[in-house]
mmCIF file of C-alpha atoms and ligand atoms in Angstrom:
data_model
loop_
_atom_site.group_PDB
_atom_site.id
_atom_site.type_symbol
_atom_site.label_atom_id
_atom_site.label_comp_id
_atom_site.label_asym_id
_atom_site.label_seq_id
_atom_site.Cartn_x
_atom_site.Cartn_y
_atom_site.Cartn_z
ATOM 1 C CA UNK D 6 -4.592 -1.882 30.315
ATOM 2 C CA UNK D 7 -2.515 -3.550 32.989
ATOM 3 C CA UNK D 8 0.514 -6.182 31.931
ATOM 4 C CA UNK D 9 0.856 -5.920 28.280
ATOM 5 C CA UNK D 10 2.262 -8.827 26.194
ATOM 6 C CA UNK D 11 2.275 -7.959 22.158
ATOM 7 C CA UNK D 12 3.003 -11.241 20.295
ATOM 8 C CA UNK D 13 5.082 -10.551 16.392
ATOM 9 C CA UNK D 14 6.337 -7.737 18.280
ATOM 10 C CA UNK D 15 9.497 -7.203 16.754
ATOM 11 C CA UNK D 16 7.699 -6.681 13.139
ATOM 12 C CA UNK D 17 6.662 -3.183 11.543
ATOM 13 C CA UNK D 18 3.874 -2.733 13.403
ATOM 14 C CA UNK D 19 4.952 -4.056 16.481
ATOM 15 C CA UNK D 20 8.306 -1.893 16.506
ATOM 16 C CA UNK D 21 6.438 1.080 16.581
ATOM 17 C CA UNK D 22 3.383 -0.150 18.791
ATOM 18 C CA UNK D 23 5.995 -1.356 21.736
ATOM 19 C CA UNK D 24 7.332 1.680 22.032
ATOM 20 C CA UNK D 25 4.346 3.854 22.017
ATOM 21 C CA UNK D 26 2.919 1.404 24.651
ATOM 22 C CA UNK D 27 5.770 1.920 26.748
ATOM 23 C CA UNK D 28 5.707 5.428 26.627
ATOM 24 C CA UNK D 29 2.256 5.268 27.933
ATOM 25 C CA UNK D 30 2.073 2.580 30.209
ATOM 26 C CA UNK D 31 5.965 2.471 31.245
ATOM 27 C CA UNK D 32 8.924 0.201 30.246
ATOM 28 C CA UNK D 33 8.433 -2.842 32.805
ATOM 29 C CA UNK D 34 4.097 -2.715 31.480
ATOM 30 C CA UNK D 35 5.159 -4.412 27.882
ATOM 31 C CA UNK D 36 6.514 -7.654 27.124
ATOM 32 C CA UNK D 37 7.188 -7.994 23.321
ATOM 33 C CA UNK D 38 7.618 -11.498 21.897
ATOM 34 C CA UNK D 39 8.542 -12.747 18.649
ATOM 35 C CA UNK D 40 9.797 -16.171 17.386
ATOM 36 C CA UNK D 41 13.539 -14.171 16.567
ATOM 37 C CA UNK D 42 14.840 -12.012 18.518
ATOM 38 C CA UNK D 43 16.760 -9.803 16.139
ATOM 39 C CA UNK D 44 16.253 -6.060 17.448
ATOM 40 C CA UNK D 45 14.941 -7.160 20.376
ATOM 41 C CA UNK D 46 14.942 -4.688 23.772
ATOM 42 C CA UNK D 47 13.670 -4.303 26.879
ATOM 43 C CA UNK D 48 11.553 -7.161 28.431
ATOM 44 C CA UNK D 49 11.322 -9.717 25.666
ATOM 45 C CA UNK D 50 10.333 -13.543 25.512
ATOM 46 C CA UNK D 51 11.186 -16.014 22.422
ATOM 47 C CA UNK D 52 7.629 -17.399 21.628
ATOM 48 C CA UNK D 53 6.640 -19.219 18.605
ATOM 49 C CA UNK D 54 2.484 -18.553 19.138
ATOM 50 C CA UNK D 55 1.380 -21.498 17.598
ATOM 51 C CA UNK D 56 3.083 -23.005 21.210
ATOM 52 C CA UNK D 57 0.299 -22.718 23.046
ATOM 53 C CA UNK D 58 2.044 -24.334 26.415
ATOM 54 C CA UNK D 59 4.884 -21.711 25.921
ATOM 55 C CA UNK D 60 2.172 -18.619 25.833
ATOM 56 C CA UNK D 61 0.515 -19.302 28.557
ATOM 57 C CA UNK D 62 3.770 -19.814 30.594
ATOM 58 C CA UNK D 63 4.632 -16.279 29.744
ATOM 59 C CA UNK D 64 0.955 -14.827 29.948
ATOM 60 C CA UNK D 65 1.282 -16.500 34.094
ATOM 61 C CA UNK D 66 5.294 -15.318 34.416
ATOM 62 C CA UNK D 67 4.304 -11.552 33.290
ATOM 63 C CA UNK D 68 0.821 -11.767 34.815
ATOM 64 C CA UNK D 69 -0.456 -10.320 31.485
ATOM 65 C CA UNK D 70 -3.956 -8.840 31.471
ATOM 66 C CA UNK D 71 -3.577 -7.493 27.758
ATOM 67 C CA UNK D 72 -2.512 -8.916 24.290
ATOM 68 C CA UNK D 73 -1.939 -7.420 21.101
ATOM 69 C CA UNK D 74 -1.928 -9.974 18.932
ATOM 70 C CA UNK D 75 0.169 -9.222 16.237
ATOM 71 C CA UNK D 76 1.766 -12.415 14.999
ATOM 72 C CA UNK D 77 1.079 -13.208 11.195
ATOM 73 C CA UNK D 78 2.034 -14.049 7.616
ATOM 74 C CA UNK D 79 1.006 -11.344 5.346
ATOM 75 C CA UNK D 80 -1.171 -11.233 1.901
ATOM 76 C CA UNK D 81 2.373 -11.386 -0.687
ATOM 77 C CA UNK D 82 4.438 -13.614 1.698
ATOM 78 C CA UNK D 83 1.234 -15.897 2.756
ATOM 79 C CA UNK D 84 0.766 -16.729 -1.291
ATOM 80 C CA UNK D 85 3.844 -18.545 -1.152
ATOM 81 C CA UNK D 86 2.989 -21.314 1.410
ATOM 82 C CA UNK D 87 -1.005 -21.235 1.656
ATOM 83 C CA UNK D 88 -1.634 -24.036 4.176
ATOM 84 C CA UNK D 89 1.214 -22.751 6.145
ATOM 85 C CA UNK D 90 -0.047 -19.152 6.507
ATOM 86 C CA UNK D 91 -3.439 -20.417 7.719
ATOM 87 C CA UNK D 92 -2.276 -22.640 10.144
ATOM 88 C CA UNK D 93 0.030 -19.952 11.943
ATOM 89 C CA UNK D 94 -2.837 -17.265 11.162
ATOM 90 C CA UNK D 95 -5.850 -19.352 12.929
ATOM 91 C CA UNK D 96 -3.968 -21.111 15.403
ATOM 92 C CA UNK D 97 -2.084 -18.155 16.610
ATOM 93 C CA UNK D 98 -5.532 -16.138 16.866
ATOM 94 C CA UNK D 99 -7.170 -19.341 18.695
ATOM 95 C CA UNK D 100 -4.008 -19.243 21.068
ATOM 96 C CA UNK D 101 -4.542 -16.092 22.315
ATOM 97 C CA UNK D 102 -8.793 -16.099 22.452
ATOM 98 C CA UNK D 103 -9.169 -19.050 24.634
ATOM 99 C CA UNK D 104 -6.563 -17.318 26.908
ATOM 100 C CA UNK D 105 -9.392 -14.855 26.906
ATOM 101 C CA UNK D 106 -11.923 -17.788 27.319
ATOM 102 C CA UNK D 107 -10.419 -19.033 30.271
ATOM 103 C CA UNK D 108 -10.184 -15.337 32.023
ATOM 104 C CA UNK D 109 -6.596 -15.773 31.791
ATOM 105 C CA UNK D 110 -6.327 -12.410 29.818
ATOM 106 C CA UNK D 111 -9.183 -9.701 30.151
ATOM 107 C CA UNK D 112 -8.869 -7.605 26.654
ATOM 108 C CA UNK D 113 -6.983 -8.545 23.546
ATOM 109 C CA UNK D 114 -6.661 -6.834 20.213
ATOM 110 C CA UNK D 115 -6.957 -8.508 17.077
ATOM 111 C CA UNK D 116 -5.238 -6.675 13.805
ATOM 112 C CA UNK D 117 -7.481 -7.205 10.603
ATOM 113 C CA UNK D 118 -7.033 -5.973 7.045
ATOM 114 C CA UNK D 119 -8.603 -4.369 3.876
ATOM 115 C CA UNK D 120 -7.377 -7.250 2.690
ATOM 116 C CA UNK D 121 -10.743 -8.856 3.611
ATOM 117 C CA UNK D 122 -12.665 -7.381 0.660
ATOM 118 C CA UNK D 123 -12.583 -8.910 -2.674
ATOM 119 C CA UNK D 124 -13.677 -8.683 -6.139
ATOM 120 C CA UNK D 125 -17.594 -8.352 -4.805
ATOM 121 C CA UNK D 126 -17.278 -6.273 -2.474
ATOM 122 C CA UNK D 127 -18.081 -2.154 -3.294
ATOM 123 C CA UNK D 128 -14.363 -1.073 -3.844
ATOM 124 C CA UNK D 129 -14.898 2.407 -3.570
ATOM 125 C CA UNK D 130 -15.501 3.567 -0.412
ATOM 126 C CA UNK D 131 -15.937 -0.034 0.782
ATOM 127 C CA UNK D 132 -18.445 -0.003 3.548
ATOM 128 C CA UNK D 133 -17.917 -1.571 6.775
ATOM 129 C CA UNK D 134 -20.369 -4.053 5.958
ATOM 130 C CA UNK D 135 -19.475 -5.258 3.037
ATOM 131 C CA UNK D 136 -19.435 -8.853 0.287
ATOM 132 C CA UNK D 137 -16.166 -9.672 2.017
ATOM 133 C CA UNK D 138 -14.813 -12.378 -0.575
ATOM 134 C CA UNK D 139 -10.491 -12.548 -0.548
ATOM 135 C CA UNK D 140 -8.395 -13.695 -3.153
ATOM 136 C CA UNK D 141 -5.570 -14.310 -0.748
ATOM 137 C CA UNK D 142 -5.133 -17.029 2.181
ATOM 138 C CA UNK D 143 -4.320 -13.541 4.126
ATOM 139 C CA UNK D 144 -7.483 -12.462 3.733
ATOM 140 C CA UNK D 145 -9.688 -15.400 4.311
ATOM 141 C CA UNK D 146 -7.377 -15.915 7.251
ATOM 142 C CA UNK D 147 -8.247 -12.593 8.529
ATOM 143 C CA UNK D 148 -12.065 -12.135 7.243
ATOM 144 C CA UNK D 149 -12.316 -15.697 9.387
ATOM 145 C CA UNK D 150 -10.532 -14.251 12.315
ATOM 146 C CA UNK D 151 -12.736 -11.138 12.556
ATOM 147 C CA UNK D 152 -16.180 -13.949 12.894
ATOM 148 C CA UNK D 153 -14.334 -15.647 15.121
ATOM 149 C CA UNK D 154 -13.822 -12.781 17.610
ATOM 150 C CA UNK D 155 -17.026 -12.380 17.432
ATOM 151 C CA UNK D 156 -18.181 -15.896 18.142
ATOM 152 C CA UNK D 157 -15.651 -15.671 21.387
ATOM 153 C CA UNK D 158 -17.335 -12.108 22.543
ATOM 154 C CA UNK D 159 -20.772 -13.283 22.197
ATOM 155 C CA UNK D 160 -20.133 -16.683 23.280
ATOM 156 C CA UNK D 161 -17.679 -16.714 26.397
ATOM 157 C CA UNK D 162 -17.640 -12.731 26.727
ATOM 158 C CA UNK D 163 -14.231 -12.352 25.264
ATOM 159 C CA UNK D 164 -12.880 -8.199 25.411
ATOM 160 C CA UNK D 165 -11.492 -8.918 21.991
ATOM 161 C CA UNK D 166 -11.298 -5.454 20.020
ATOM 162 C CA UNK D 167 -10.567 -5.392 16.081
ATOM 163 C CA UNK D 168 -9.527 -2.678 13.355
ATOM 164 C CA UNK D 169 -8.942 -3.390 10.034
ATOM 165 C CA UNK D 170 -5.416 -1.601 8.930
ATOM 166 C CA UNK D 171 -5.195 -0.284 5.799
ATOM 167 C CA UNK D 172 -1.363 -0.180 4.042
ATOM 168 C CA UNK D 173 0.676 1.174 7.157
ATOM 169 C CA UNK D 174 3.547 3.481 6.315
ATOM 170 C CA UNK D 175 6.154 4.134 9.178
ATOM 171 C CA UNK D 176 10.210 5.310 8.622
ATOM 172 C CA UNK D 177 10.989 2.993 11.721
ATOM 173 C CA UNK D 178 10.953 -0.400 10.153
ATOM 174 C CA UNK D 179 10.595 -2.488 6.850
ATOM 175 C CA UNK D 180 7.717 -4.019 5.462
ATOM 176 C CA UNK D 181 7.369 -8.118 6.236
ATOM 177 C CA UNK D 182 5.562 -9.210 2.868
ATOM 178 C CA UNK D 183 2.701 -7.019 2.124
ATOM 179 C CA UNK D 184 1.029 -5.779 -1.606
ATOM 180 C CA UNK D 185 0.971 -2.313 -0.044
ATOM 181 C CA UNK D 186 5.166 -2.930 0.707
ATOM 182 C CA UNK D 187 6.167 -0.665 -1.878
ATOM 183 C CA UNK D 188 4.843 2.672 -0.066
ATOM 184 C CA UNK D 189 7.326 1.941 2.474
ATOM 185 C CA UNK D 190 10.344 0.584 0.569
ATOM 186 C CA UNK D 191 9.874 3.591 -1.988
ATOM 187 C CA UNK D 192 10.709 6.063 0.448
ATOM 188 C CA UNK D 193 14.397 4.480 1.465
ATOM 189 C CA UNK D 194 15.377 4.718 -2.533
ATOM 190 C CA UNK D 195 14.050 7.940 -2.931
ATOM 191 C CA UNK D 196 16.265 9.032 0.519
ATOM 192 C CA UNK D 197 19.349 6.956 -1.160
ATOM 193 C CA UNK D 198 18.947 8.365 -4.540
ATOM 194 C CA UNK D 199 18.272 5.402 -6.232
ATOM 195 C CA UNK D 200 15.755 4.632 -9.148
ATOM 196 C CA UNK D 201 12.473 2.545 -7.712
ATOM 197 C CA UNK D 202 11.480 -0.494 -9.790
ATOM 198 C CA UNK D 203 7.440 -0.492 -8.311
ATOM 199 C CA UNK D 204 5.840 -4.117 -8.404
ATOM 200 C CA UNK D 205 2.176 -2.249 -8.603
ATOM 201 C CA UNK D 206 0.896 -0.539 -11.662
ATOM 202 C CA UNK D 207 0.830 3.488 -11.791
ATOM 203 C CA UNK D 208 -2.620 3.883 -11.397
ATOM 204 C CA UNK D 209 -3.373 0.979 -8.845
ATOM 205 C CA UNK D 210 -5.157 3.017 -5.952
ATOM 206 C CA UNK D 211 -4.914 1.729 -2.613
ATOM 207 C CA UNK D 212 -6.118 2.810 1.200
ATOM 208 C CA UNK D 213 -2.788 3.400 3.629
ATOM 209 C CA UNK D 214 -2.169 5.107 6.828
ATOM 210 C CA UNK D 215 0.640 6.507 8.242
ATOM 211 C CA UNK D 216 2.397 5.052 11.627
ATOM 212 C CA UNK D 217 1.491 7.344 14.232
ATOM 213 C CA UNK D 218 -2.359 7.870 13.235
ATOM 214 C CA UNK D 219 -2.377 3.150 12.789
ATOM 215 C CA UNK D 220 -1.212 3.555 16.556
ATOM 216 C CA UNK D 221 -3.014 6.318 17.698
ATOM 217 C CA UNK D 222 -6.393 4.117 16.410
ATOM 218 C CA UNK D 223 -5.175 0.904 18.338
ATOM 219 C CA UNK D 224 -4.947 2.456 21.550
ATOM 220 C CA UNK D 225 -7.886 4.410 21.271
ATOM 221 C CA UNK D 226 -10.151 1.201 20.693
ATOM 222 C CA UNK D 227 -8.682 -0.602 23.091
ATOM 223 C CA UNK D 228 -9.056 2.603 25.174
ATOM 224 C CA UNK D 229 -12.663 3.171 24.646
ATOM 225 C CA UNK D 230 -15.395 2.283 26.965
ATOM 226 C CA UNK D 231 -16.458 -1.423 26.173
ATOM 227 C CA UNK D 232 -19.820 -0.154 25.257
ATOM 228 C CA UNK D 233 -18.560 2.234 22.644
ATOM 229 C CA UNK D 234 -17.618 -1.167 21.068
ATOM 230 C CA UNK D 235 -20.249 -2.033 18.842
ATOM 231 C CA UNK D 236 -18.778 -4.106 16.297
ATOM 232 C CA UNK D 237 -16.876 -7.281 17.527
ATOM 233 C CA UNK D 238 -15.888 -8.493 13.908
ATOM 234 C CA UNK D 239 -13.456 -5.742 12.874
ATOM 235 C CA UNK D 240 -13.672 -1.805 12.103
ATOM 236 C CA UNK D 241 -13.130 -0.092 9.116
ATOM 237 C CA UNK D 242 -10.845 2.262 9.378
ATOM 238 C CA UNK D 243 -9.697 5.094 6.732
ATOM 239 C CA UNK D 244 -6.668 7.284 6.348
ATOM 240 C CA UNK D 245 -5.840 8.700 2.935
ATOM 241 C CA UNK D 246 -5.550 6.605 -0.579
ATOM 242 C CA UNK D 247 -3.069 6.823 -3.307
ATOM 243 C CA UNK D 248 -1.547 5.398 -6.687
ATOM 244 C CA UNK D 249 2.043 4.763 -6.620
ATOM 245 C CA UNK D 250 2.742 7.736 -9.395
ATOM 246 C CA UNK D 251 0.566 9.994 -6.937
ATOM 247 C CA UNK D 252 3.145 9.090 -4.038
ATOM 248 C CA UNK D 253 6.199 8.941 -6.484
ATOM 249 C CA UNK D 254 4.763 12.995 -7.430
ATOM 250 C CA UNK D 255 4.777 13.628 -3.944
ATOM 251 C CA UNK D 256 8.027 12.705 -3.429
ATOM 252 C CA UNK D 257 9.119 14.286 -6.403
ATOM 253 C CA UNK D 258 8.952 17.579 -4.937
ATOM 254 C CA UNK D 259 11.029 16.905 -2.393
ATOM 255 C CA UNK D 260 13.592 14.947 -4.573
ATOM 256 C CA UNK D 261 13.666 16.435 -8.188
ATOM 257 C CA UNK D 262 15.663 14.067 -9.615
ATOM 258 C CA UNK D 263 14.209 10.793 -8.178
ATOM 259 C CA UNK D 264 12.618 8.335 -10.906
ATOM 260 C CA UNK D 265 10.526 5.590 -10.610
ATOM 261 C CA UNK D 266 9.676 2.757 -13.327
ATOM 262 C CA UNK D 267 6.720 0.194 -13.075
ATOM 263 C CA UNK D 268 6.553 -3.639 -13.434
ATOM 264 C CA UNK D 269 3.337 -5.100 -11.781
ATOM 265 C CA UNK D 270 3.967 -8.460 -10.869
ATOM 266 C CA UNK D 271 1.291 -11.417 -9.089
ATOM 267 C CA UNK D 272 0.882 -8.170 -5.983
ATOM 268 C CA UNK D 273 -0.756 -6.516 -8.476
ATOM 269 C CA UNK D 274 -4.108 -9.030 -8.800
ATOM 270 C CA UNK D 275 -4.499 -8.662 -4.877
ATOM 271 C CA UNK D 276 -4.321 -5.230 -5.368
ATOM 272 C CA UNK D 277 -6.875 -5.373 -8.045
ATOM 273 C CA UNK D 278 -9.126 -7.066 -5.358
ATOM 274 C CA UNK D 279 -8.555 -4.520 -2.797
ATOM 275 C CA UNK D 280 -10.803 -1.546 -1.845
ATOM 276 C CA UNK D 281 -9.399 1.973 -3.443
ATOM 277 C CA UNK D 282 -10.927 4.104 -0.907
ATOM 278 C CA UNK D 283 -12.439 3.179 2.706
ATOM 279 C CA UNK D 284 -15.782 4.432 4.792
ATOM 280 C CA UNK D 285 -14.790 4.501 8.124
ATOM 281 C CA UNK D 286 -17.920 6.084 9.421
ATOM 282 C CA UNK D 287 -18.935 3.681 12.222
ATOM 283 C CA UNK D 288 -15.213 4.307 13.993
ATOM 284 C CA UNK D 289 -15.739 7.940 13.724
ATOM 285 C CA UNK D 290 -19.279 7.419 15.598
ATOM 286 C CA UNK D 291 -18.283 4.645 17.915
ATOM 287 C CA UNK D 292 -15.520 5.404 19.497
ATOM 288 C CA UNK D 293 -14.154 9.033 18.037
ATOM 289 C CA UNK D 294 -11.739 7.857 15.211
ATOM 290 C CA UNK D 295 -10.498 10.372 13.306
ATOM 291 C CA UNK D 296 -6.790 10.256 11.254
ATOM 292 C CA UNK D 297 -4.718 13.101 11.332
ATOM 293 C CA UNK D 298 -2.190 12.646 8.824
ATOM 294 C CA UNK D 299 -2.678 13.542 4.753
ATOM 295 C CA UNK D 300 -0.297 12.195 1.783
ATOM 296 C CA UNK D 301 1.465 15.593 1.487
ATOM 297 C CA UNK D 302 2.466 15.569 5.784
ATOM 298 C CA UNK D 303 3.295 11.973 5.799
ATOM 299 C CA UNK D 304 5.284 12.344 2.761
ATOM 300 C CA UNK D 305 7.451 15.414 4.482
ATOM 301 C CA UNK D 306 7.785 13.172 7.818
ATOM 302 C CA UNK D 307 8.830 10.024 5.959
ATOM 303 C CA UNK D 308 12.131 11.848 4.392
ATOM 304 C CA UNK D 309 13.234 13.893 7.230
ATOM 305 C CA UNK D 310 13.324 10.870 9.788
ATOM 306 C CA UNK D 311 14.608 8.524 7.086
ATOM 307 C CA UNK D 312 17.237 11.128 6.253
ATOM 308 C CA UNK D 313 18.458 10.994 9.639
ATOM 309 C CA UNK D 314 18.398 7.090 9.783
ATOM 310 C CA UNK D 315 20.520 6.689 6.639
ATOM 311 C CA UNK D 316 22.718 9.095 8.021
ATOM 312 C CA UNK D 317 23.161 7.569 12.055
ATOM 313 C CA UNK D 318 22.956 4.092 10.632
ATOM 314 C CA UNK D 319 22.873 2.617 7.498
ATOM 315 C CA UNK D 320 19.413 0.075 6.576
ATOM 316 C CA UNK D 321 20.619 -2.856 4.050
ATOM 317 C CA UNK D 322 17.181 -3.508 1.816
HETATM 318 P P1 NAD I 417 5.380 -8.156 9.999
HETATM 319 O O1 NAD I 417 5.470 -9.254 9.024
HETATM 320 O O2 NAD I 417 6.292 -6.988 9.879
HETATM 321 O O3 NAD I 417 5.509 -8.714 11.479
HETATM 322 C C1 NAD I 417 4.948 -9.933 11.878
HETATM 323 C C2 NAD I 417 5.805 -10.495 12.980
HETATM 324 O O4 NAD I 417 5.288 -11.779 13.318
HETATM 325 C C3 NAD I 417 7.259 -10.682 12.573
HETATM 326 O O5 NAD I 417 8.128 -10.027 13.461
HETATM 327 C C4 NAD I 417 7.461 -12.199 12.626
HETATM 328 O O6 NAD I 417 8.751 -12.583 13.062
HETATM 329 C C5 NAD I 417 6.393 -12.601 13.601
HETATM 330 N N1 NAD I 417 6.052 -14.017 13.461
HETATM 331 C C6 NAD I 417 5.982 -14.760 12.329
HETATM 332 N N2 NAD I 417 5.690 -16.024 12.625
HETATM 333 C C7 NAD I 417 5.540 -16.090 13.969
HETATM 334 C C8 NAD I 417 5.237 -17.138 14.872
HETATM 335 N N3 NAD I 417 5.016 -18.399 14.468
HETATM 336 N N4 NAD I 417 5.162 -16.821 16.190
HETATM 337 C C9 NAD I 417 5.383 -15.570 16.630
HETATM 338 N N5 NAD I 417 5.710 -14.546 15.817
HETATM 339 C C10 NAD I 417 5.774 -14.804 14.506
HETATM 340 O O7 NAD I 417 3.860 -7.669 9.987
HETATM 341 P P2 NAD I 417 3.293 -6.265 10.507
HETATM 342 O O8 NAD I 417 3.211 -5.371 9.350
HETATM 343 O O9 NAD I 417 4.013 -5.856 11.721
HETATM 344 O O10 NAD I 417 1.801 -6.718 10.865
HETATM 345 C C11 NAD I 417 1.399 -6.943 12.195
HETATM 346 C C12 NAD I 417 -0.073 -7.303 12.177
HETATM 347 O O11 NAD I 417 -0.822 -6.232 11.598
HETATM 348 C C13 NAD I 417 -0.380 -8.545 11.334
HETATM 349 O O12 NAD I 417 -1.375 -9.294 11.986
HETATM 350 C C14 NAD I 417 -0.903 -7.962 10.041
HETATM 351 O O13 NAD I 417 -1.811 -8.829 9.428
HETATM 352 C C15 NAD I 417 -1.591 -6.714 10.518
HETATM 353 N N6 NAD I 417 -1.688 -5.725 9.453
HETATM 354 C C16 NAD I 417 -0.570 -5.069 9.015
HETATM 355 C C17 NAD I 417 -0.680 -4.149 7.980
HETATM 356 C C18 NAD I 417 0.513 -3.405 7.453
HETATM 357 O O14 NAD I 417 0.373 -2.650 6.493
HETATM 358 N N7 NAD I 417 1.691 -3.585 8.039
HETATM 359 C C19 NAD I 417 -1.938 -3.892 7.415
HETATM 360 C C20 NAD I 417 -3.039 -4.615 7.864
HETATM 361 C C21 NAD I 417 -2.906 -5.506 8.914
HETATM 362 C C1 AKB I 418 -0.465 -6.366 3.156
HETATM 363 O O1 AKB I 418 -0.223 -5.704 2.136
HETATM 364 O O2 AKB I 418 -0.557 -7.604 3.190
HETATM 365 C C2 AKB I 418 -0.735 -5.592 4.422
HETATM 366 C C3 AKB I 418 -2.199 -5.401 4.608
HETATM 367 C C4 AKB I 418 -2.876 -4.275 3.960
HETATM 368 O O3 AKB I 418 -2.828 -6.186 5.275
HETATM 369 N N1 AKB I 418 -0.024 -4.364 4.366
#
């Protein structure tokens, strides 16, 4: 993949993708960037990616040939400030494809989300083509994105690569203002012994994935020979799906006396709008895909590294 640069790098996904890139490619191969630098490590560059002069002055510095484009507001946060999640959404994305445009980069990956289905769309095992009609600014940000790496494959022959995540679940880092937040926030009251107030109703059924399989799944496409690549929009992708009383259960087993209450708030209308269960069946032929991980293993991996964390060093939530 030569010179790696992963933009929103210091977020959930992005703590856990760095290092996993590193560990492949080696330490000095992956620049992260972010527009903080709180937890920051290794090679690292302050970059605000709606600046485009600033990213291409550290694509040139690094000689980057790869990007993971990371960089975004998500569904919960993005409802908050509409106009202000699209703009950093699309102009980020366009940022980093005309780097691709102008050869400057040759592959770049392109995070989508089930968060591009809606009401119309078949929520139950949701097809990867699909009525794709959001409710949030996240999702129209994102179902635009995908047709726009598209357009810059067809059009200018653009290496840009696409999955679309389902609710990722990792012990190394906290959610940044997702409707699928609560899987991971659950977890560090359960491991504190603390009752969990959930903003998403008992029953509401959503597709997740756990950390290592969400990682395994981006290298591998970006991995894959370029004519295993079939779709240019975005692929499905499925891991396992689960109501929050079917997690808290889970948990349960582990921690007896843990108790969980309920109190949907607005999360729980994009919920409503999300698929419940995904069909992932063109990854699987394409290039391989297949997840590892099932509710009762991630489960038993969430509290033993957690229960290490809390005990090394304290997380504030
Ligand atoms: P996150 O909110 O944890 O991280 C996003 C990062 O982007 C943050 O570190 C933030 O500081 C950074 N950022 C915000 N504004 C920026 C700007 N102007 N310039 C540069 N960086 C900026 O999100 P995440 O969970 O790590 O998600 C990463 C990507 O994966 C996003 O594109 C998201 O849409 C996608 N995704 C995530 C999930 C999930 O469950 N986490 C699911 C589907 C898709
Ligand atoms: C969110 O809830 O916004 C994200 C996602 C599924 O895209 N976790």
């Amino acid at each position: 993949m030569g010179k790696i640069l992963i933009t929103g790098g210091l977020g959930q996904v992005g703590m856990v993708l760095s290092k996993a890139l590193k560990e492949k490619y080696g330490d000095n191969n992956v620049v992260v960037s972010d527009i903080h630098e709180k937890g920051a490590s290794g090679v690292f560059e302050l970059l605000d990616i709606t600046d485009v002069e600033r990213l291409r002055e550290i694509v040139q510095k690094h000689k980057i040939t790869t990007i993971f484009h990371l960089a975004a507001i998500l569904s919960a946060k993005g409802e908050a400030d509409p106009l202000w999640t699209w703009d950093l959404n699309m102009q980020g994305l366009f940022n980093v494809l005309e780097l691709g445009k102008k050869k400057l980069v040759q592959k770049i990956f392109f995070p989508s989300s089930i968060a591009v289905f809606g009401k119309q769309s078949k929520l139950i095992n949701a097809p990867q083509s699909s009525i794709t009609d959001p409710v949030t600014v996240y999702g129209i940000s994102k179902v635009s994105g995908e047709y726009w790496c598209q357009y810059y494959h067809n059009r200018y022959g653009v290496d840009v690569r696409s999955i679309r995540y389902p609710g990722l679940i990792g012990h190394q880092s906290l959610p940044g203002g997702g409707t699928t937040d609560y899987a991971v926030d659950i977890f560090h009251y359960a491991v504190k012994n603390e009752d969990y107030e959930c903003f998403l109703k008992a029953d509401s059924c959503l597709p997740m994935m756990y950390m290592p399989d969400a990682m395994r799944a981006t290298i591998e496409v970006m991995e894959a020979d370029v004519e295993a690549i079939k779709i240019r929009t975005s692929y499905n992708l499925n891991g396992f799906s689960f109501t929050p009383e079917e997690l808290y259960q889970e948990i349960k087993k582990h921690k007896p006396d843990f108790k969980i209450t309920y109190k949907p708030d607005s999360r729980q209308t994009i919920a409503d709008s999300w698929p419940k269960t995904i069909d992932d069946t063109e990854a699987m032929i394409h290039w391989g895909w297949q997840s590892n991980f099932n509710i009762q293993e991630m489960v038993m991996d969430m509290l033993s590294n957690l229960k290490v964390k809390y005990i090394n060093e304290p997380i504030k939530l």
